[in-house]
mmCIF file of C-alpha atoms in Angstrom:
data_model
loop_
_atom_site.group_PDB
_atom_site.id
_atom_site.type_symbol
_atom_site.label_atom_id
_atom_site.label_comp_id
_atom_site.label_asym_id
_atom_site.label_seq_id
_atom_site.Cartn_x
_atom_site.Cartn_y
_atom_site.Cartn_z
ATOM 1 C CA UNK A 49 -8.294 -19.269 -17.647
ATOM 2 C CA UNK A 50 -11.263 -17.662 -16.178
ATOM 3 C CA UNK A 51 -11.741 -13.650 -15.433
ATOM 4 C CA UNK A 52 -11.964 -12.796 -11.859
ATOM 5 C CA UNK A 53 -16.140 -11.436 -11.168
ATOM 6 C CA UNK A 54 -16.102 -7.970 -9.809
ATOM 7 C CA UNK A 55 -19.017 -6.567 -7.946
ATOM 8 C CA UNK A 56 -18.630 -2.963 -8.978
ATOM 9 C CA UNK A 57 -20.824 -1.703 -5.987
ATOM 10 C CA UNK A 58 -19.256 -4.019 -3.616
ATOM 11 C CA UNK A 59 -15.537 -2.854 -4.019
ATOM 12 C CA UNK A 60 -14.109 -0.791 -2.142
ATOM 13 C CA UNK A 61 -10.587 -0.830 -0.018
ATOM 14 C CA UNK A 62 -10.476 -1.980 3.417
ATOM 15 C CA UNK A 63 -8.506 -1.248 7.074
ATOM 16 C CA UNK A 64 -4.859 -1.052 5.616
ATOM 17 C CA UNK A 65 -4.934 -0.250 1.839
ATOM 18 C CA UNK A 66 -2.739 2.189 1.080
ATOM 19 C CA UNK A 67 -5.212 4.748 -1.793
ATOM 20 C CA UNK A 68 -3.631 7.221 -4.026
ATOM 21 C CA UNK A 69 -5.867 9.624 -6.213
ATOM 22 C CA UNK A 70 -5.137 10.092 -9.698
ATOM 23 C CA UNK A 71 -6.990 11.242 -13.348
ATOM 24 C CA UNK A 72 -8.149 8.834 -15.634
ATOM 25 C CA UNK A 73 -6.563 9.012 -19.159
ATOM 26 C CA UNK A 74 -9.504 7.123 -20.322
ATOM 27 C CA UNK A 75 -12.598 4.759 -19.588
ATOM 28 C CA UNK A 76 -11.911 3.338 -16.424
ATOM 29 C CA UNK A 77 -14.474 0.072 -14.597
ATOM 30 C CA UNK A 78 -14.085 0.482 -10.803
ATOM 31 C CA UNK A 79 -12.015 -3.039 -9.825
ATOM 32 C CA UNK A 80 -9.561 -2.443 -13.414
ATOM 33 C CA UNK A 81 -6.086 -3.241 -12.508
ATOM 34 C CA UNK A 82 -4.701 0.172 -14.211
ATOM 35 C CA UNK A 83 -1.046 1.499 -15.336
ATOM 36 C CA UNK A 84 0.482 4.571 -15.543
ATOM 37 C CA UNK A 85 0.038 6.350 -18.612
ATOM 38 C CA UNK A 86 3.062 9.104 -20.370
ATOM 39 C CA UNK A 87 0.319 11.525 -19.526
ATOM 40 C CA UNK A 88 0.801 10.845 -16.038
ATOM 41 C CA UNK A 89 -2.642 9.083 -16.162
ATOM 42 C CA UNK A 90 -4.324 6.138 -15.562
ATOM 43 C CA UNK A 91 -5.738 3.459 -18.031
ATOM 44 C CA UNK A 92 -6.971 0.139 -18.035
ATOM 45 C CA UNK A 93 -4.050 -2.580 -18.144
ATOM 46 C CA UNK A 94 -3.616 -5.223 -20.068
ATOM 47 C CA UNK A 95 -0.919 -7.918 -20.601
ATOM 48 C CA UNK A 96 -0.817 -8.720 -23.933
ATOM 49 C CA UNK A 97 2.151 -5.403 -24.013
ATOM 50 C CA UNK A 98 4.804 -4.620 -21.436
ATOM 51 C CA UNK A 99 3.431 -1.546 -21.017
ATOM 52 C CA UNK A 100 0.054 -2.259 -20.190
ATOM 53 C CA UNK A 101 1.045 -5.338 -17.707
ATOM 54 C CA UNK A 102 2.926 -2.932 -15.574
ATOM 55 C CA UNK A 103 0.117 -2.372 -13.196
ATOM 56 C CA UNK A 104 0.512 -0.152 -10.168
ATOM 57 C CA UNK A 105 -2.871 -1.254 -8.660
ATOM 58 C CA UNK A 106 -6.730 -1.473 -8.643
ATOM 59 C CA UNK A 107 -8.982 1.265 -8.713
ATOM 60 C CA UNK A 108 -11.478 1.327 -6.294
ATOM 61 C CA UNK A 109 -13.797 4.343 -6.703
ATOM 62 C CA UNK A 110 -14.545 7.191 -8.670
ATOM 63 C CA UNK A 111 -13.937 10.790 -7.343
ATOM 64 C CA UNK A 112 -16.980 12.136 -5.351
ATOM 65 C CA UNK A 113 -18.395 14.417 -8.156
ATOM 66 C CA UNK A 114 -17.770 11.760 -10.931
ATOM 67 C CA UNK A 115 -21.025 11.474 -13.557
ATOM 68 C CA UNK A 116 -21.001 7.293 -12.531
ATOM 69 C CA UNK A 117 -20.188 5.527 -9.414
ATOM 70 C CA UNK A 118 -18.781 2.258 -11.454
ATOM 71 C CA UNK A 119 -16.600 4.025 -14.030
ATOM 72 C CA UNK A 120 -14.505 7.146 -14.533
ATOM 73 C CA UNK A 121 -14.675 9.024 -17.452
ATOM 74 C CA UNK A 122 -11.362 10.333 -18.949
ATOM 75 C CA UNK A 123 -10.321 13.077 -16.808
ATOM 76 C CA UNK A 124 -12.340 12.397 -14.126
ATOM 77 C CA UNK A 125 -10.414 11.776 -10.876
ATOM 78 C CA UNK A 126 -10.401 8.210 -9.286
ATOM 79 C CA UNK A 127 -8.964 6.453 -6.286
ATOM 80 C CA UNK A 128 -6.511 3.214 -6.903
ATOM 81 C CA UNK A 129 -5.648 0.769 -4.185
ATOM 82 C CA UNK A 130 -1.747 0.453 -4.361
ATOM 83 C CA UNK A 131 -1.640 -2.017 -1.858
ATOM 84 C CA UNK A 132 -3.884 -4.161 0.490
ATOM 85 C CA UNK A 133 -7.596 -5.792 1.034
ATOM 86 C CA UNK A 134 -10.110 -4.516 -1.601
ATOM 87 C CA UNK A 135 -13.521 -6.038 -1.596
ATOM 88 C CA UNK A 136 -15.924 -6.714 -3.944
ATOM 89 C CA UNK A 137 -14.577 -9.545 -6.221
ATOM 90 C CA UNK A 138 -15.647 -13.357 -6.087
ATOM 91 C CA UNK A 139 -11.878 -14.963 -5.314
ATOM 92 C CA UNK A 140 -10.723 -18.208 -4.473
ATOM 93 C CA UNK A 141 -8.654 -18.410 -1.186
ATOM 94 C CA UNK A 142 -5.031 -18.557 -1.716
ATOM 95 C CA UNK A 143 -5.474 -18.416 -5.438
ATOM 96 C CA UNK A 144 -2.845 -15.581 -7.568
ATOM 97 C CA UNK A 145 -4.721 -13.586 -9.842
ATOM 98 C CA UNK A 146 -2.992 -11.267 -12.722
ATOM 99 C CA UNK A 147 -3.193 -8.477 -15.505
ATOM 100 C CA UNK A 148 -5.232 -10.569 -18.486
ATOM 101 C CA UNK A 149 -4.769 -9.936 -22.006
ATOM 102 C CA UNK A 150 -8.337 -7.637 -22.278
ATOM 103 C CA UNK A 151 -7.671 -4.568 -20.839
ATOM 104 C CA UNK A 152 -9.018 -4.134 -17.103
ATOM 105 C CA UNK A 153 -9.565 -7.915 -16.706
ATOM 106 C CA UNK A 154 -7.768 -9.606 -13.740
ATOM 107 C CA UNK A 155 -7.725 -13.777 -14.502
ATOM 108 C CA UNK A 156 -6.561 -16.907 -12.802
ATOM 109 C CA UNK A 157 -4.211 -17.362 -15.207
ATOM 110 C CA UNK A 158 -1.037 -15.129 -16.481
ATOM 111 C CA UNK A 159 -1.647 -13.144 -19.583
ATOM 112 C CA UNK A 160 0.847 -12.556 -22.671
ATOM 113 C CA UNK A 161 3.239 -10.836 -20.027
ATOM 114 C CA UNK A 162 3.154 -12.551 -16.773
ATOM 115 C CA UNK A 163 2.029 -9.692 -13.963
ATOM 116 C CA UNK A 164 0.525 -10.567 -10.596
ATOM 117 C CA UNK A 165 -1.748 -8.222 -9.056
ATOM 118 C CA UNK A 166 -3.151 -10.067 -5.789
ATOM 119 C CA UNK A 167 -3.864 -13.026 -4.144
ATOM 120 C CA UNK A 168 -7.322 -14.170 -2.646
ATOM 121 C CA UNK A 169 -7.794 -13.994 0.482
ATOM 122 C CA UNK A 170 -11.350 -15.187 1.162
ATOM 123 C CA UNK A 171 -14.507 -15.627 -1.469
ATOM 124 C CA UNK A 172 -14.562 -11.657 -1.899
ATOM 125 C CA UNK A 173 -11.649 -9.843 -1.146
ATOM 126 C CA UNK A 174 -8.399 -9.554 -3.386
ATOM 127 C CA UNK A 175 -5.021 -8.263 -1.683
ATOM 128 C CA UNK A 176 -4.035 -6.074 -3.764
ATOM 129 C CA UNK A 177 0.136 -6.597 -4.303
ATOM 130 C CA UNK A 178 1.249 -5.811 -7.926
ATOM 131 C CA UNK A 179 4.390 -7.653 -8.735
ATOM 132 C CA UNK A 180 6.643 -8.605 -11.997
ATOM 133 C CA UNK A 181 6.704 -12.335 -12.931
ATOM 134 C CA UNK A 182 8.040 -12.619 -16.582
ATOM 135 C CA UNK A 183 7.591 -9.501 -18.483
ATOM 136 C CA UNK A 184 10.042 -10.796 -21.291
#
């Protein structure tokens, strides 16, 4: 299994992704698959627990008057792509990628609790599709 590189700098949605904003319940890398949190939040997922495999998307930027461009802080606001081309990561063409086990990781490979969030499309841009595979 090998972790998908992200280009922090380099992501960012493109024609057709569909970008919700939302506040970060906690430390949050720009290209972390993250999950809604009971907070109404988002964190980091992860697949080694239901909960955290249940990604709704990738974020893709931090809100304009964020302290970093490549993280948000907790409570800070930041942009996730539901849906659609993001760029920025180094993928293999027609290759699924999914929630990993380390939280914010996406991988080749499915983690304790199977969740697919993209495909590759080319050598740098994931589309971003979250779906259920095995969650049991």
């Amino acid at each position: 299994m090998a972790d998908l590189t992200v280009t922090a700098a380099d992501v960012r949605p493109l024609p057709g992704c569909v970008v919700r904003r939302f506040t970060a319940g906690g430390a949050i890398d720009v290209g972390a698959p993250v999950v809604l949190s009971a907070a109404k939040t988002v964190v980091e997922a992860d697949a080694s627990t239901l909960a955290g495999a249940t990604a709704i998307g990738v974020m893709v930027a931090t809100a304009p008057n964020a302290a970093s461009t490549t993280a948000a802080a907790s409570g800070e606001e930041c942009d996730v792509a539901l849906f659609g081309p993001v760029a920025g990561f180094a993928c293999t063409y027609n290759t699924i990628y999914y929630v990993d086990d380390d939280a914010g990781v996406i991988a080749d490979a499915a983690g304790t609790k199977s969740f697919i969030i993209g495909i590759g499309l080319d050598t740098e841009t994931l589309l971003v599709r979250p779906q259920f595979v095995a969650l049991s």
